[in-house]
mmCIF file of C-alpha atoms in Angstrom:
data_model
loop_
_atom_site.group_PDB
_atom_site.id
_atom_site.type_symbol
_atom_site.label_atom_id
_atom_site.label_comp_id
_atom_site.label_asym_id
_atom_site.label_seq_id
_atom_site.Cartn_x
_atom_site.Cartn_y
_atom_site.Cartn_z
ATOM 1 C CA LEU A 1 -19.917 -13.765 -17.898
ATOM 2 C CA PRO A 2 -16.110 -13.797 -17.355
ATOM 3 C CA GLY A 3 -15.721 -11.203 -20.121
ATOM 4 C CA GLU A 4 -18.236 -8.952 -18.326
ATOM 5 C CA ALA A 5 -16.374 -9.414 -15.042
ATOM 6 C CA LYS A 6 -13.060 -8.507 -16.753
ATOM 7 C CA LEU A 7 -14.688 -5.330 -18.129
ATOM 8 C CA GLN A 8 -15.861 -4.436 -14.642
ATOM 9 C CA TYR A 9 -12.317 -4.781 -13.289
ATOM 10 C CA GLU A 10 -11.031 -2.515 -16.035
ATOM 11 C CA GLU A 11 -13.797 0.061 -15.304
ATOM 12 C CA LEU A 12 -13.107 -0.047 -11.588
ATOM 13 C CA ASN A 13 -9.365 0.422 -12.165
ATOM 14 C CA ALA A 14 -10.135 3.436 -14.423
ATOM 15 C CA PHE A 15 -12.491 4.887 -11.829
ATOM 16 C CA LEU A 16 -10.351 4.120 -8.768
ATOM 17 C CA PRO A 17 -6.766 3.598 -9.907
ATOM 18 C CA GLU A 18 -4.296 1.922 -7.499
ATOM 19 C CA GLU A 19 -2.556 5.267 -7.037
ATOM 20 C CA THR A 20 -5.782 6.603 -5.444
ATOM 21 C CA TRP A 21 -5.653 3.871 -2.794
ATOM 22 C CA ARG A 22 -2.003 4.666 -2.052
ATOM 23 C CA GLN A 23 -2.774 8.386 -1.638
ATOM 24 C CA LEU A 24 -5.732 7.520 0.644
ATOM 25 C CA VAL A 25 -3.508 5.378 2.833
ATOM 26 C CA GLN A 26 -0.849 8.120 3.003
ATOM 27 C CA GLN A 27 -3.472 10.682 4.043
ATOM 28 C CA GLN A 28 -4.902 8.409 6.686
ATOM 29 C CA GLN A 29 -1.440 7.568 8.065
ATOM 30 C CA GLN A 30 -0.554 11.255 8.266
ATOM 31 C CA GLN A 31 -3.821 12.098 10.028
ATOM 32 C CA ALA A 32 -3.345 9.182 12.437
ATOM 33 C CA SER A 33 0.276 10.136 13.239
ATOM 34 C CA SER A 34 -0.586 13.783 13.783
ATOM 35 C CA SER A 35 -3.364 12.806 16.149
ATOM 36 C CA GLY A 36 -1.331 10.089 17.893
ATOM 37 C CA GLU A 37 -3.550 7.242 16.758
ATOM 38 C CA GLU A 38 -2.300 3.848 15.613
ATOM 39 C CA VAL A 39 -3.346 2.558 12.195
ATOM 40 C CA GLU A 40 -4.509 -0.949 12.815
ATOM 41 C CA ASN A 41 -3.836 -3.786 10.407
ATOM 42 C CA GLY A 42 -6.006 -6.419 11.963
ATOM 43 C CA GLY A 43 -6.692 -9.580 10.182
ATOM 44 C CA ILE A 44 -9.063 -12.477 10.409
ATOM 45 C CA ASN A 45 -8.712 -15.331 12.769
ATOM 46 C CA ASN A 46 -9.064 -18.251 10.359
ATOM 47 C CA GLY A 47 -9.274 -21.329 12.552
ATOM 48 C CA THR A 48 -6.006 -21.655 14.398
ATOM 49 C CA ALA A 49 -3.985 -19.135 12.430
ATOM 50 C CA ARG A 50 -4.622 -15.417 12.091
ATOM 51 C CA MET A 51 -4.317 -14.389 8.420
ATOM 52 C CA SER A 52 -2.975 -10.907 7.796
ATOM 53 C CA PRO A 53 -5.010 -8.615 5.563
ATOM 54 C CA SER A 54 -2.201 -8.801 3.003
ATOM 55 C CA ASP A 55 -2.420 -12.598 2.977
ATOM 56 C CA LEU A 56 -6.216 -12.439 2.526
ATOM 57 C CA ALA A 57 -5.835 -9.896 -0.281
ATOM 58 C CA ILE A 58 -3.148 -11.785 -2.235
ATOM 59 C CA ALA A 59 -4.988 -15.076 -1.745
ATOM 60 C CA GLY A 60 -8.079 -13.475 -3.246
ATOM 61 C CA ASP A 61 -10.083 -14.893 -0.365
ATOM 62 C CA TRP A 62 -13.251 -12.878 -1.133
ATOM 63 C CA GLU A 63 -15.277 -14.209 1.827
ATOM 64 C CA GLN A 64 -12.668 -13.470 4.481
ATOM 65 C CA PHE A 65 -11.552 -10.194 2.860
ATOM 66 C CA ARG A 66 -15.142 -8.961 2.799
ATOM 67 C CA LYS A 67 -15.531 -9.967 6.467
ATOM 68 C CA LEU A 68 -12.429 -7.877 7.233
ATOM 69 C CA ILE A 69 -13.891 -4.881 5.418
ATOM 70 C CA LYS A 70 -17.236 -5.268 7.247
ATOM 71 C CA SER A 71 -15.462 -5.619 10.574
ATOM 72 C CA SER A 72 -13.633 -2.324 10.016
ATOM 73 C CA GLY A 73 -16.921 -0.404 9.878
ATOM 74 C CA ARG A 74 -16.595 3.032 8.442
ATOM 75 C CA ASP A 75 -12.894 3.292 9.268
ATOM 76 C CA LEU A 76 -11.174 1.674 6.328
ATOM 77 C CA ARG A 77 -7.599 2.668 7.323
ATOM 78 C CA GLY A 78 -6.770 -0.898 8.203
ATOM 79 C CA VAL A 79 -7.784 -2.383 4.842
ATOM 80 C CA SER A 80 -7.559 0.371 2.232
ATOM 81 C CA ASN A 81 -3.951 -0.312 1.363
ATOM 82 C CA PHE A 82 -4.827 -3.954 0.654
ATOM 83 C CA VAL A 83 -7.632 -3.262 -1.853
ATOM 84 C CA PRO A 84 -5.338 -3.063 -4.900
ATOM 85 C CA GLN A 85 -3.725 -6.399 -3.934
ATOM 86 C CA TYR A 86 -7.106 -7.989 -3.573
ATOM 87 C CA MET A 87 -8.371 -6.561 -6.888
ATOM 88 C CA TYR A 88 -5.204 -7.758 -8.607
ATOM 89 C CA SER A 89 -5.571 -11.248 -7.185
ATOM 90 C CA ARG A 90 -9.216 -11.589 -8.169
ATOM 91 C CA GLU A 91 -8.586 -10.186 -11.664
ATOM 92 C CA VAL A 92 -5.659 -12.530 -12.294
ATOM 93 C CA ARG A 93 -7.687 -15.495 -11.101
ATOM 94 C CA LEU A 94 -10.411 -14.525 -13.583
ATOM 95 C CA LEU A 95 -7.883 -14.152 -16.406
ATOM 96 C CA PHE A 96 -6.508 -17.619 -15.681
ATOM 97 C CA GLN A 97 -9.999 -19.021 -15.827
ATOM 98 C CA MET A 98 -10.547 -17.327 -19.168
ATOM 99 C CA GLY A 99 -7.220 -18.834 -20.453
ATOM 100 C CA SER A 100 -5.746 -15.365 -21.108
ATOM 101 C CA LEU A 101 -2.161 -16.109 -20.008
ATOM 102 C CA VAL A 102 -0.715 -13.141 -21.874
ATOM 103 C CA ASP A 103 -3.176 -10.880 -20.059
ATOM 104 C CA VAL A 104 -2.156 -12.499 -16.769
ATOM 105 C CA LEU A 105 1.521 -11.664 -17.384
ATOM 106 C CA THR A 106 0.720 -8.153 -18.577
ATOM 107 C CA ARG A 107 -1.473 -7.436 -15.577
ATOM 108 C CA SER A 108 1.130 -8.913 -13.209
ATOM 109 C CA LYS A 109 3.882 -6.772 -14.703
ATOM 110 C CA GLU A 110 1.680 -3.652 -14.341
ATOM 111 C CA PHE A 111 0.872 -4.510 -10.782
ATOM 112 C CA LEU A 112 4.437 -5.153 -9.777
ATOM 113 C CA VAL A 113 5.688 -1.944 -11.410
ATOM 114 C CA LYS A 114 2.951 0.065 -9.645
ATOM 115 C CA GLU A 115 3.718 -1.609 -6.259
ATOM 116 C CA TYR A 116 7.418 -0.880 -6.680
ATOM 117 C CA ARG A 117 6.852 2.781 -7.524
ATOM 118 C CA SER A 118 4.298 3.067 -4.733
ATOM 119 C CA LYS A 119 6.789 1.762 -2.166
ATOM 120 C CA LEU A 120 9.414 4.207 -3.392
ATOM 121 C CA LEU A 121 6.910 7.036 -3.143
ATOM 122 C CA ASP A 122 6.006 5.942 0.388
ATOM 123 C CA VAL A 123 9.687 5.990 1.372
ATOM 124 C CA ALA A 124 10.056 9.497 -0.104
ATOM 125 C CA ALA A 125 6.905 10.783 1.643
ATOM 126 C CA ASP A 126 8.011 9.291 4.953
ATOM 127 C CA PHE A 127 11.420 10.772 4.522
ATOM 128 C CA GLY A 128 9.973 14.236 3.885
ATOM 129 C CA GLN A 129 7.741 14.053 6.970
ATOM 130 C CA ARG A 130 10.588 12.782 9.188
ATOM 131 C CA TRP A 131 12.967 15.370 7.779
ATOM 132 C CA LYS A 132 10.553 18.127 8.630
ATOM 133 C CA ASN A 133 9.871 16.823 12.145
ATOM 134 C CA GLU A 134 13.440 15.925 13.117
ATOM 135 C CA ILE A 135 15.245 18.863 11.631
ATOM 136 C CA GLU A 136 12.735 21.227 13.208
ATOM 137 C CA LYS A 137 13.434 19.617 16.573
ATOM 138 C CA ILE A 138 17.153 20.241 16.233
ATOM 139 C CA GLY A 139 16.457 23.804 15.226
ATOM 140 C CA MET A 140 18.964 26.559 15.095
ATOM 141 C CA THR A 141 19.943 26.345 18.716
ATOM 142 C CA ASN A 142 22.175 23.344 18.139
ATOM 143 C CA SER A 143 25.538 23.241 16.358
ATOM 144 C CA SER A 144 25.809 22.797 12.629
ATOM 145 C CA GLU A 145 27.658 19.548 13.266
ATOM 146 C CA LYS A 146 24.660 18.116 15.061
ATOM 147 C CA LEU A 147 22.397 19.248 12.213
ATOM 148 C CA LEU A 148 24.677 17.704 9.565
ATOM 149 C CA GLU A 149 24.906 14.485 11.554
ATOM 150 C CA ALA A 150 21.095 14.203 11.781
ATOM 151 C CA GLN A 151 20.783 14.899 8.043
ATOM 152 C CA SER A 152 23.379 12.263 7.264
ATOM 153 C CA ILE A 153 21.619 9.665 9.413
ATOM 154 C CA MET A 154 18.287 10.365 7.805
ATOM 155 C CA LYS A 155 19.666 10.216 4.249
ATOM 156 C CA HIS A 156 21.415 6.874 5.085
ATOM 157 C CA ASP A 157 18.151 5.507 6.448
ATOM 158 C CA ARG A 158 16.298 6.549 3.281
ATOM 159 C CA LEU A 159 18.891 4.911 1.044
ATOM 160 C CA LYS A 160 18.743 1.757 3.138
ATOM 161 C CA ARG A 161 14.962 1.553 2.873
ATOM 162 C CA GLU A 162 15.148 2.108 -0.907
ATOM 163 C CA ALA A 163 17.726 -0.645 -1.173
ATOM 164 C CA GLU A 164 15.422 -2.986 0.766
ATOM 165 C CA ILE A 165 12.657 -2.274 -1.791
ATOM 166 C CA GLU A 166 15.125 -3.063 -4.609
ATOM 167 C CA ALA A 167 15.984 -6.413 -3.096
#
């Protein structure tokens, strides 16, 4: 039974790779920002403390995470970016139960590398969107000094965000 479950995780990852979830989240965030909506990252009130979706996903809390998905209805914007974390957590738990420690380390390395690259891609996408919006606002009516200043501030912000990811 655990071997079959492991195979299902591998098949799901082949069918819906983590990159697909990241792209879905990016599209949803762009749609929401262009329409002025807020992307909600709710959570579940678990007794006295409210657990964030990320906490539920990393904990592999299948019961609460599924409640979160059901509570979001057809609008999965609030949970879609947490699905890869949840799948990773559940798969690693299964691998531990199977005693496959090498597989746990391999899967963990793959997950961390993908998350790192995903965060860098998110910073780059956000930078591109902000660049387009803010530079267009400045336009050609302002001085070149103001344009260069805005470009410098934005580049500095991008480097700062990339450094935060590195840390």
